[in-house]
């Protein structure tokens, strides 16, 4: 679907049906948005706009890393949108010139729709030009990162506050799942942060200095998101380490208990083994009270070793 919004010299917004109408000198600048474009609409990138073949190729080969390329006559941005629920990455390509802006995305983008609504309903904002419109698109894209990060923060808080005993395996599965999702976000947010840093420090984008504060604000949001992700990764690492420490300590306690039981029964097993031999000439076997004496000795040895281990603190 192709939609076109153009600003007239009277600072009015007109919605056009065909790109050829934008050649009218009555229009100051226009925004062409291609959402789920058909093959014929995709060919317009070459036949009408005459964009560089490499830039057009980047639009057709998903997913590219967020980046900014400068070509003769236009600037090409590869931006990433995020689905807050699935954390799927959707590519939004943006071409920027002094007279028009083109956005190209193979899937519907809620962020682009919100930017379109904001500009199309406010002629004063639309009149600020394509550089400001590009800022609005980037700002809306970044705004959609926050719900995904906040959701993961809530999940981490729930895990950290929950009783970890008796369900450590499930908790560890949740922790590793969250760390994987944080890594997905990091792969998008860090390159986007670097892209915005290039924009606010670039001298090649005409008019960018006028809106330097706006782009800096988006960059600040990305810095905040990066810090939140790193903080959450550290927190999940702490939860993971605490679980490993708890399980290790629990295992040590179990092993110590089993060791004490085994150690107590070793001399008892030895005594039982000695008197369990079937030799004919064993004097103690002929003694009337031999059985009771050996049994009493075994009880004494067992209780004595138990008392000794207790004194050493092995049962604390």
Short mmCIF file of C-alpha atoms in Angstrom, two decimals:
data_model
loop_
_atom_site.label_atom_id
_atom_site.label_comp_id
_atom_site.label_asym_id
_atom_site.label_seq_id
_atom_site.Cartn_x
_atom_site.Cartn_y
_atom_site.Cartn_z
CA UNK A 1 0.00 0.00 0.00
CA UNK A 2 1.32 3.42 -0.96
CA UNK A 3 0.13 6.56 0.78
CA UNK A 4 1.41 10.05 0.11
CA UNK A 5 1.09 13.21 2.17
CA UNK A 6 2.37 16.49 0.76
CA UNK A 7 2.69 20.02 2.11
CA UNK A 8 1.54 22.85 -0.15
CA UNK A 9 3.02 26.31 -0.31
CA UNK A 10 -0.02 27.46 1.68
CA UNK A 11 1.14 25.11 4.49
CA UNK A 12 -1.75 22.74 3.94
CA UNK A 13 -1.53 18.95 3.86
CA UNK A 14 -2.75 17.16 0.77
CA UNK A 15 -3.11 13.38 0.45
CA UNK A 16 -2.19 12.21 -3.05
CA UNK A 17 -2.87 9.02 -4.97
CA UNK A 18 0.04 9.04 -7.43
CA UNK A 19 3.68 9.96 -7.04
CA UNK A 20 3.60 11.90 -10.31
CA UNK A 21 1.41 14.50 -8.59
CA UNK A 22 4.33 15.41 -6.31
CA UNK A 23 6.12 16.98 -9.26
CA UNK A 24 3.77 19.93 -9.00
CA UNK A 25 5.66 22.99 -7.77
CA UNK A 26 2.76 23.76 -5.44
CA UNK A 27 4.13 21.14 -3.05
CA UNK A 28 7.01 22.03 -0.72
CA UNK A 29 7.79 18.46 0.36
CA UNK A 30 6.07 15.09 0.68
CA UNK A 31 6.19 11.81 2.59
CA UNK A 32 5.60 8.57 0.70
CA UNK A 33 4.98 5.54 2.90
CA UNK A 34 5.15 2.06 1.39
CA UNK A 35 3.61 -0.54 3.68
CA UNK A 36 3.50 -4.15 2.45
CA UNK A 37 4.46 -2.84 -1.00
CA UNK A 38 3.59 -4.67 -4.18
CA UNK A 39 6.22 -5.41 -6.81
CA UNK A 40 5.12 -2.39 -8.84
CA UNK A 41 5.41 -0.12 -5.80
CA UNK A 42 8.84 -1.54 -4.98
CA UNK A 43 10.03 -0.76 -8.51
CA UNK A 44 9.20 2.91 -7.87
CA UNK A 45 12.29 3.09 -5.64
CA UNK A 46 14.30 2.75 -8.82
CA UNK A 47 12.09 4.03 -11.62
CA UNK A 48 10.69 7.13 -9.91
CA UNK A 49 13.08 8.00 -7.07
CA UNK A 50 16.24 6.63 -8.72
CA UNK A 51 17.74 5.50 -5.43
CA UNK A 52 21.11 3.80 -5.43
CA UNK A 53 20.89 0.06 -6.29
CA UNK A 54 22.65 -0.89 -3.06
CA UNK A 55 20.06 0.98 -0.98
CA UNK A 56 17.23 -0.67 -2.89
CA UNK A 57 18.90 -4.04 -2.41
CA UNK A 58 19.07 -3.45 1.35
CA UNK A 59 15.30 -2.88 1.34
CA UNK A 60 14.70 -6.24 -0.30
CA UNK A 61 17.09 -8.29 1.85
CA UNK A 62 15.82 -8.60 5.42
CA UNK A 63 17.05 -8.19 8.11
CA UNK A 64 19.79 -5.60 7.89
CA UNK A 65 21.57 -4.21 10.92
CA UNK A 66 20.40 -0.68 11.86
CA UNK A 67 22.63 1.71 9.95
CA UNK A 68 22.96 5.04 8.19
CA UNK A 69 24.41 5.33 4.68
CA UNK A 70 25.04 8.58 2.85
CA UNK A 71 24.49 8.54 -0.90
CA UNK A 72 24.60 11.31 -3.44
CA UNK A 73 21.35 13.19 -3.08
CA UNK A 74 19.83 11.22 -0.20
CA UNK A 75 20.46 9.53 3.13
CA UNK A 76 19.41 5.94 3.77
CA UNK A 77 18.43 4.64 7.20
CA UNK A 78 17.79 1.05 8.22
CA UNK A 79 15.67 1.14 11.38
CA UNK A 80 14.25 -1.63 13.54
CA UNK A 81 10.77 -1.86 15.01
CA UNK A 82 10.03 -4.35 17.81
CA UNK A 83 6.93 -6.36 18.50
CA UNK A 84 6.61 -5.98 22.31
CA UNK A 85 4.96 -9.39 22.73
CA UNK A 86 7.05 -11.68 20.54
CA UNK A 87 10.13 -9.42 20.41
CA UNK A 88 10.20 -9.99 16.69
CA UNK A 89 12.24 -7.45 14.74
CA UNK A 90 10.66 -5.63 11.82
CA UNK A 91 12.79 -3.58 9.44
CA UNK A 92 11.77 -0.05 8.50
CA UNK A 93 13.79 1.58 5.72
CA UNK A 94 13.83 5.36 5.44
CA UNK A 95 15.10 7.51 2.55
CA UNK A 96 15.64 11.16 3.39
CA UNK A 97 16.23 14.11 1.09
CA UNK A 98 15.62 17.82 1.34
CA UNK A 99 12.31 17.60 -0.53
CA UNK A 100 10.81 14.26 0.43
CA UNK A 101 10.97 11.27 2.76
CA UNK A 102 10.19 7.68 1.80
CA UNK A 103 9.52 4.92 4.32
CA UNK A 104 9.53 1.32 3.13
CA UNK A 105 8.53 -1.65 5.30
CA UNK A 106 7.37 -5.08 4.19
CA UNK A 107 5.14 -5.49 7.27
CA UNK A 108 2.64 -3.07 8.82
CA UNK A 109 4.30 -0.87 11.43
CA UNK A 110 2.33 0.54 14.32
CA UNK A 111 5.10 3.03 15.05
CA UNK A 112 5.06 4.38 11.48
CA UNK A 113 1.26 4.61 11.61
CA UNK A 114 1.49 6.64 14.81
CA UNK A 115 4.08 8.95 13.25
CA UNK A 116 1.87 9.34 10.18
CA UNK A 117 -1.14 10.22 12.34
CA UNK A 118 0.85 12.72 14.39
CA UNK A 119 2.15 14.58 11.34
CA UNK A 120 -0.90 14.27 9.11
CA UNK A 121 -3.20 15.72 11.77
CA UNK A 122 -0.94 18.64 12.66
CA UNK A 123 0.04 20.81 9.67
CA UNK A 124 2.36 22.88 11.87
CA UNK A 125 4.43 19.75 12.66
CA UNK A 126 4.32 18.54 9.06
CA UNK A 127 5.53 21.96 7.91
CA UNK A 128 8.82 21.45 9.78
CA UNK A 129 10.04 19.31 6.93
CA UNK A 130 11.39 15.83 6.23
CA UNK A 131 14.21 15.98 8.82
CA UNK A 132 11.67 16.55 11.57
CA UNK A 133 9.41 13.85 10.11
CA UNK A 134 12.33 11.41 10.22
CA UNK A 135 12.80 12.29 13.89
CA UNK A 136 9.12 11.57 14.59
CA UNK A 137 9.40 8.12 12.96
CA UNK A 138 12.53 7.25 14.96
CA UNK A 139 10.99 8.57 18.17
CA UNK A 140 7.88 6.41 17.73
CA UNK A 141 10.00 3.35 16.96
CA UNK A 142 12.05 3.85 20.13
CA UNK A 143 8.92 4.48 22.21
CA UNK A 144 7.77 0.97 21.31
CA UNK A 145 10.96 -0.50 22.82
CA UNK A 146 10.02 0.55 26.34
CA UNK A 147 7.00 -1.78 26.89
CA UNK A 148 9.13 -4.81 25.98
CA UNK A 149 11.87 -3.83 28.43
CA UNK A 150 9.37 -2.96 31.19
CA UNK A 151 7.65 -6.33 30.76
CA UNK A 152 10.94 -8.17 31.23
CA UNK A 153 11.72 -6.02 34.27
CA UNK A 154 8.40 -7.05 35.82
CA UNK A 155 9.13 -10.72 35.15
CA UNK A 156 12.54 -10.41 36.81
CA UNK A 157 10.99 -8.67 39.82
CA UNK A 158 8.42 -11.47 40.16
CA UNK A 159 11.15 -14.12 40.03
CA UNK A 160 13.32 -12.29 42.52
CA UNK A 161 10.42 -11.88 44.96
CA UNK A 162 9.14 -15.46 44.64
CA UNK A 163 10.00 -18.33 46.96
CA UNK A 164 12.79 -20.12 45.12
CA UNK A 165 12.83 -23.32 47.13
CA UNK A 166 11.27 -26.39 45.62
CA UNK A 167 11.02 -25.01 42.07
CA UNK A 168 14.54 -24.00 41.18
CA UNK A 169 14.49 -25.76 37.81
CA UNK A 170 11.46 -23.78 36.63
CA UNK A 171 12.94 -20.53 37.91
CA UNK A 172 16.22 -21.22 36.16
CA UNK A 173 14.36 -21.95 32.90
CA UNK A 174 12.57 -18.61 33.27
CA UNK A 175 15.82 -16.78 33.99
CA UNK A 176 17.56 -18.17 30.93
CA UNK A 177 14.52 -17.37 28.79
CA UNK A 178 14.57 -13.76 30.02
CA UNK A 179 18.30 -13.48 29.36
CA UNK A 180 17.72 -14.71 25.81
CA UNK A 181 14.98 -12.10 25.28
CA UNK A 182 17.19 -9.37 26.72
CA UNK A 183 19.90 -10.36 24.26
CA UNK A 184 17.42 -9.99 21.39
CA UNK A 185 16.56 -6.48 22.56
CA UNK A 186 20.22 -5.62 22.97
CA UNK A 187 20.95 -6.62 19.38
CA UNK A 188 18.48 -3.98 18.22
CA UNK A 189 18.87 -1.21 20.79
CA UNK A 190 22.67 -0.93 20.76
CA UNK A 191 22.94 -0.52 16.94
CA UNK A 192 20.05 1.96 17.03
CA UNK A 193 21.89 3.91 19.71
CA UNK A 194 25.00 4.00 17.54
CA UNK A 195 22.89 5.14 14.57
CA UNK A 196 21.39 8.05 16.52
CA UNK A 197 24.85 8.98 17.74
CA UNK A 198 25.97 9.27 14.12
CA UNK A 199 22.94 11.40 13.27
CA UNK A 200 23.47 13.93 16.09
CA UNK A 201 27.15 14.22 15.19
CA UNK A 202 26.72 14.30 11.43
CA UNK A 203 27.35 17.38 9.37
CA UNK A 204 26.14 15.77 6.15
CA UNK A 205 22.40 15.83 6.85
CA UNK A 206 21.14 19.26 5.88
CA UNK A 207 18.88 20.72 8.54
CA UNK A 208 19.79 18.16 11.20
CA UNK A 209 21.46 20.78 13.42
CA UNK A 210 18.15 22.62 13.70
CA UNK A 211 16.59 19.55 15.32
CA UNK A 212 19.69 18.45 17.17
CA UNK A 213 17.89 18.54 20.54
CA UNK A 214 15.12 16.26 19.24
CA UNK A 215 17.50 13.61 17.94
CA UNK A 216 19.54 13.89 21.15
CA UNK A 217 16.38 13.13 23.12
CA UNK A 218 15.87 9.92 21.14
CA UNK A 219 19.52 9.03 21.71
CA UNK A 220 19.04 9.60 25.45
CA UNK A 221 16.09 7.20 25.41
CA UNK A 222 18.24 4.58 23.76
CA UNK A 223 20.98 5.14 26.34
CA UNK A 224 18.41 4.61 29.08
CA UNK A 225 17.17 1.44 27.41
CA UNK A 226 20.73 0.14 27.06
CA UNK A 227 21.39 0.77 30.74
CA UNK A 228 18.13 -0.95 31.70
CA UNK A 229 19.03 -4.00 29.63
CA UNK A 230 22.52 -4.25 31.14
CA UNK A 231 21.09 -3.78 34.63
CA UNK A 232 18.51 -6.51 34.03
CA UNK A 233 21.15 -8.85 32.63
CA UNK A 234 23.24 -8.28 35.76
CA UNK A 235 20.20 -8.96 37.93
CA UNK A 236 19.41 -12.21 36.12
CA UNK A 237 23.06 -13.19 36.52
CA UNK A 238 22.78 -12.54 40.27
CA UNK A 239 19.60 -14.63 40.47
CA UNK A 240 21.29 -17.41 38.53
CA UNK A 241 24.36 -17.31 40.77
CA UNK A 242 22.23 -17.32 43.92
CA UNK A 243 20.35 -20.37 42.68
CA UNK A 244 23.56 -22.17 41.86
CA UNK A 245 24.96 -21.29 45.29
CA UNK A 246 21.76 -22.43 47.01
CA UNK A 247 21.71 -25.73 45.13
CA UNK A 248 25.41 -26.26 45.77
CA UNK A 249 24.96 -25.65 49.49
CA UNK A 250 21.94 -27.94 49.55
CA UNK A 251 23.91 -30.64 47.77
CA UNK A 252 26.79 -30.25 50.23
CA UNK A 253 24.37 -30.68 53.14
CA UNK A 254 22.92 -33.84 51.59
CA UNK A 255 26.37 -35.25 50.89
CA UNK A 256 27.51 -34.48 54.44
CA UNK A 257 24.48 -36.27 55.90
CA UNK A 258 25.05 -39.31 53.71
CA UNK A 259 28.75 -39.31 54.61
CA UNK A 260 27.97 -39.28 58.35
CA UNK A 261 25.49 -42.15 57.97
CA UNK A 262 27.98 -44.15 55.90
CA UNK A 263 30.80 -43.48 58.35
CA UNK A 264 28.71 -44.62 61.33
CA UNK A 265 27.74 -47.86 59.61
CA UNK A 266 31.25 -48.72 58.43
CA UNK A 267 32.50 -50.19 61.78
CA UNK A 268 29.13 -51.81 62.34
CA UNK A 269 29.36 -53.45 58.93
CA UNK A 270 32.91 -54.57 59.74
CA UNK A 271 31.83 -56.23 63.02
CA UNK A 272 28.86 -57.89 61.35
CA UNK A 273 31.14 -59.08 58.56
CA UNK A 274 33.67 -60.59 60.95
CA UNK A 275 31.12 -62.55 62.89
CA UNK A 276 29.26 -63.46 59.75
CA UNK A 277 32.18 -65.69 58.59
CA UNK A 278 31.39 -69.38 58.73
CA UNK A 279 34.60 -70.67 60.28
CA UNK A 280 34.29 -73.60 62.69
CA UNK A 281 36.88 -72.41 65.18
CA UNK A 282 35.62 -68.98 66.32
CA UNK A 283 35.65 -68.98 70.15
CA UNK A 284 33.14 -66.13 70.47
CA UNK A 285 30.53 -68.13 68.60
CA UNK A 286 30.41 -70.65 71.44
CA UNK A 287 29.90 -68.00 74.09
CA UNK A 288 26.35 -67.94 75.44
CA UNK A 289 26.18 -64.14 75.73
CA UNK A 290 28.26 -63.42 72.63
CA UNK A 291 25.39 -62.21 70.49
CA UNK A 292 24.23 -59.70 73.10
CA UNK A 293 27.77 -58.53 73.77
CA UNK A 294 28.47 -57.88 70.07
CA UNK A 295 25.10 -56.17 69.67
CA UNK A 296 25.82 -53.94 72.67
CA UNK A 297 29.27 -53.14 71.27
CA UNK A 298 27.74 -52.17 67.92
CA UNK A 299 25.21 -49.90 69.63
CA UNK A 300 27.95 -48.32 71.72
CA UNK A 301 30.14 -47.70 68.69
CA UNK A 302 27.24 -46.21 66.73
CA UNK A 303 26.14 -43.91 69.56
CA UNK A 304 29.72 -42.94 70.29
CA UNK A 305 30.39 -41.93 66.69
CA UNK A 306 27.05 -40.08 66.53
CA UNK A 307 27.96 -38.12 69.68
CA UNK A 308 31.42 -37.34 68.28
CA UNK A 309 30.01 -36.02 64.97
CA UNK A 310 27.42 -34.04 66.89
CA UNK A 311 30.17 -32.44 68.96
CA UNK A 312 32.09 -31.55 65.81
CA UNK A 313 29.03 -29.73 64.48
CA UNK A 314 28.34 -31.94 61.48
CA UNK A 315 24.62 -31.90 62.20
CA UNK A 316 24.34 -28.09 62.50
#
